Amino acid sequence: RGGYDFNAMQAKWRPVWEKLDPFKARDDGSAERRYALTMFSYPSGDLHMGHGEVFALHDVLSRFWFQQGYDVMNPIGWDSFGLPAENAAIKRNEHPATYTYANIETQAESIRRYALSFDWSRRLHTSDPEYYRWTQWLFLRFYERGLAYRKASYVNWCPNDQTVLANEQVVQGRCERCGFEVTKRELTQWYFKTTEYAQRLLDDMDLLQWPEEILLMQRNWIGRSEGAFTDFKVEGRDEPIKVFTTRPDTLFGATFMVVAPDAKLAEELVTPEQREAFDAYLTAVKSSTEIERLSTDREKTGVFLGSYATNPVTGERIPIWAADYVLSDYGTGAIMAVPAQDSRDWEFAEKFGLPIVRTVQPEEGFDGKAYTGDGPAINSANDEISLDGLGVTEAKAKIIDWLEDKGLGERTINYRLRDWLLSRQRYWGAPIPIIHCPVDGEVPVPDDQLPVELPDLRGAALAPRGVSPLASARDWVEVSCPKCGGPAERDTDTMDTFVDSSWYFLRYCSPEYTEGAFDPAAVNRWMPAYQYVGGKEHAVLHLLYARFFTKALHDMGMLDAVEPFTRLLNQGQVINEGKAMSKSLGNGVNLGDQLDEFGVDAIRLTMVFAGPPDDDIDWADLSPGGSLRFLQRAWRLSGSVEAPVGSDPSTGDLALRKLTHRTVADATELIESYRFNVMVARVMELVNATRKAIDSGPGAADPAVREAVETVAILLSLVAPYTAEDMWENLGHQPTVAKAGWPAVDPELLVQDSVTAVVQIAGKVKARLEVSPDITDADLEKLALADDAVQAALDGRGIRKVIARAPKLVNIVPA
Ligand code: ANZ
């Protein structure tokens, strides 16, 4: 055989594996099942370095479980609807499917070359009509239960993509996709009722072994606040204004009210005298972003509405203002302003000359403005109730009881989480399967008419123009009503692509199923997925939506699991020269080029060995050349082994055997706890020791050498499958090493080497004991006194003193 040639190995083994198809889930009950899931990819271009990393890390886990004998399901698919394909299609004047499916094939080829342990038989693409048929079917199941509904409201609008965005897709006031500043528009849109699941999404976090950072982000996103609704009477109006407050204890300090300018309430409260000022203000507000509105360092703006309310505890007449720091879609869209205890209210009061009354005594030495800390209530008493002297917690409890008694308010819990806005005014997505009939209103498309396939539009017809491109396909839009048969129109919006990815992991369990979105029996065999691997950019998008879907489908009786993913690993980013790779910085590294230069195994190894998987990897600091040299060294071992296949290792060199077994035992734990880089380091150690054993130790014919090299091949198969397979062949085995089985550990070989301790009585050696090198003084003393020879030598004499010096010496002074 010649030298190590990664190109030859890649060419040789790929077809062999494709024929063997070793990674197909059996799903036959022959072994414990384990679902290993990695986030599927968007088909925008070929695989990049980030894919290289996430796939390499995920594959260590999946291949590890295969080796351990689990029935692993490790499926692959594409999240293939979405804007990139649509934008490319507009530019190239073609159909989005052309770009999408060409990229999928390119990526599929790269993934096969990258030698990942996927079960290709379960492959799916969310843009296939056979898939989105079921996305639509699920939408209808949500719709039937009132979990999907339509309403008019101000929504996030991306002026560049000309489509609405869910709150989760607005990042620091900008479109998550294109970075354009997001504005607000009033539109009628489809929503999923995620808010109905807010509390369960919080509670069930206890079931998840996820990074604390992600759980915290979800917790904050859901944003539970405990507080109270309180009613304020309005002069000249029957209906009171209800506010949500987390600080009902400060009610005596509420000196004015503020309503969101874009809420209906503002419109109702504005007096004719204030109309002009209000209209001008509203126009200005509509062009600002939510982030701007909430930002604390922005100068406060607002307008007096001309109306007055009454503070229910002080009886004071308080003015009602509209200001954009109050949001229309949180709480009730109206607040009681308590400037003395709330900074935003303070700034507002200061700017507009509104009264400020402290109702919490600030700490000694406090010289700030609003005081948000704890302290005794002051100025908080009337004829009926006094909070004075109470701390915040007690004051809250007391005032809420009182308000509830009087019918003026009630305890409540409020969540920051909003319902998920799911409709999009773009083409390349699943059409919403609803028909609008002038007689029957919203009518669901009957199940047997699914999928509602996309009309054939391409090029300029897809250009964003604010209404969905589907609206222009008139013969597609115009249908007869499924109920009355009269003329009706299809809904022309498509679903957010996050709907597609909220259930793909369920479809994988039974990709051919035709009776529904998934076979409940198959799903119950595999779900929840034991492991999910992917990026943390999905913390409050995909990962929250998938949890919501799972819970809703559970409630519909479609699956047993209440959570989709038990364990979550978020890989870091691959960066270069300390910065994210980008075209403008010119620091991009192309995965394909790296694979050509160093081979698949060396690149995979470099990714895995770079550090803890959740840390960012700086490619500039790494050495794929060094990885390649290590692989060559490991591979050469397989050509040196002289002990025959099946030779009994128990007669082999003990020191090498101990290292081999210790390495396997440690690797098992290291992989399960995601410390893959340490596992690789341990394999390197074993390779070096084996080389030494061959060259200057027991020699190539020792069966312990064979055992060590076979172990190296199996451990390396998780990271460097081509090299490992070639080693396995050199060692005289049939492919594939991927199913060789995880090496069994002999516990006796894990026992630490012992040292000899000497026991002296009155200065004379009476016994020698074999003890562990880490034995304690106390244990050594006990062992010495229990020893037969020592007892015999003492011959009934008492003991004056024992001096133990672990692990080497015990000195007994007899009485
Ligand atoms: C009076 C008060 C006094 C408040 C005080 C705070 C401190 P979280 O914790 O985020 O739930 N608020 C209520 N609805 C609002 C809206 N639509 N837009 C902007 N702010 C709103 O915040 C709840 C608090 O935020 C509520 O409690 C209310 O102000 C304000 F010393 O009421 B508070």
Tab-separated table of C-alpha atoms and ligand atoms in Angstrom, residues 223-228 243-251 253-254 258-260 293-294 323-345 359-360 370-372 414-416 418, ligand 1:
chain	number	residue	atom	x	y	z
A	223	GLY	CA	-41.775	37.970	29.904
A	224	ARG	CA	-44.155	37.036	32.687
A	225	SER	CA	-45.179	39.915	34.977
A	226	GLU	CA	-47.425	39.673	37.960
A	227	GLY	CA	-49.596	42.659	38.708
A	228	ALA	CA	-53.122	43.957	38.556
A	243	VAL	CA	-54.611	49.663	32.974
A	244	PHE	CA	-52.124	46.925	33.643
A	245	THR	CA	-49.645	47.693	36.391
A	246	THR	CA	-46.947	45.718	38.137
A	247	ARG	CA	-46.946	48.310	40.913
A	248	PRO	CA	-50.521	48.736	42.148
A	249	ASP	CA	-48.958	49.785	45.485
A	250	THR	CA	-48.068	53.106	43.842
A	251	LEU	CA	-51.656	53.952	42.947
A	253	GLY	CA	-48.875	58.440	43.107
A	254	ALA	CA	-50.676	58.059	39.757
A	258	VAL	CA	-50.977	57.669	29.176
A	259	VAL	CA	-52.495	55.684	26.324
A	260	ALA	CA	-50.780	54.328	23.225
A	293	ARG	CA	-40.355	53.845	21.054
A	294	LEU	CA	-39.107	51.834	23.983
A	323	ALA	CA	-47.397	59.041	24.162
A	324	ASP	CA	-45.474	56.544	22.121
A	325	TYR	CA	-43.588	55.022	25.030
A	326	VAL	CA	-46.809	53.184	25.753
A	327	LEU	CA	-47.338	50.331	23.322
A	328	SER	CA	-50.728	49.456	21.916
A	329	ASP	CA	-50.240	45.718	22.119
A	330	TYR	CA	-48.952	45.274	25.651
A	331	GLY	CA	-51.166	45.047	28.710
A	332	THR	CA	-54.213	47.138	27.873
A	333	GLY	CA	-52.400	49.775	25.840
A	334	ALA	CA	-52.965	52.286	28.654
A	335	ILE	CA	-51.035	53.017	31.845
A	336	MET	CA	-51.392	54.870	35.071
A	337	ALA	CA	-48.319	57.085	35.172
A	338	VAL	CA	-46.468	57.178	38.460
A	339	PRO	CA	-43.555	59.539	37.875
A	340	ALA	CA	-42.126	59.271	41.395
A	341	GLN	CA	-41.511	55.543	40.982
A	342	ASP	CA	-41.097	55.062	37.238
A	343	SER	CA	-38.274	56.672	35.273
A	344	ARG	CA	-40.086	56.975	31.977
A	345	ASP	CA	-43.081	58.571	33.672
A	359	THR	CA	-45.438	57.268	47.518
A	360	VAL	CA	-42.390	55.196	48.427
A	370	ALA	CA	-37.724	58.183	40.123
A	371	TYR	CA	-37.184	55.744	42.985
A	372	THR	CA	-37.829	52.172	41.907
A	414	ASN	CA	-49.299	39.500	31.986
A	415	TYR	CA	-46.914	38.173	29.339
A	416	ARG	CA	-44.747	40.075	26.951
A	418	ARG	CA	-47.388	38.217	21.489
B	1	ANZ	C1	-47.577	51.834	37.173
B	1	ANZ	C2	-46.177	51.700	37.559
B	1	ANZ	C3	-45.529	52.294	38.609
B	1	ANZ	C4	-45.504	50.832	36.736
B	1	ANZ	C5	-44.200	52.003	38.807
B	1	ANZ	C6	-44.184	50.523	36.877
B	1	ANZ	C7	-43.538	51.123	37.939
B	1	ANZ	P1	-43.566	44.812	32.718
B	1	ANZ	O1	-42.824	44.566	33.996
B	1	ANZ	O2	-42.682	44.838	31.524
B	1	ANZ	O3	-44.754	43.904	32.548
B	1	ANZ	N1	-46.886	49.375	31.135
B	1	ANZ	C8	-48.045	48.687	31.139
B	1	ANZ	N2	-48.542	48.583	29.890
B	1	ANZ	C9	-47.673	49.216	29.087
B	1	ANZ	C10	-47.643	49.465	27.713
B	1	ANZ	N3	-48.606	49.056	26.912
B	1	ANZ	N4	-46.602	50.147	27.191
B	1	ANZ	C11	-45.617	50.591	28.014
B	1	ANZ	N5	-45.606	50.397	29.312
B	1	ANZ	C12	-46.624	49.718	29.866
B	1	ANZ	O4	-44.106	46.318	32.790
B	1	ANZ	C13	-45.334	46.611	33.364
B	1	ANZ	C14	-45.334	48.071	33.662
B	1	ANZ	O5	-45.075	48.763	32.451
B	1	ANZ	C15	-46.654	48.527	34.185
B	1	ANZ	O6	-46.579	48.864	35.571
B	1	ANZ	C16	-46.838	49.874	33.502
B	1	ANZ	O7	-46.247	50.802	34.378
B	1	ANZ	C17	-46.033	49.763	32.247
B	1	ANZ	F1	-43.560	52.560	39.835
B	1	ANZ	O8	-47.788	50.828	36.203
B	1	ANZ	B1	-46.483	50.329	35.711
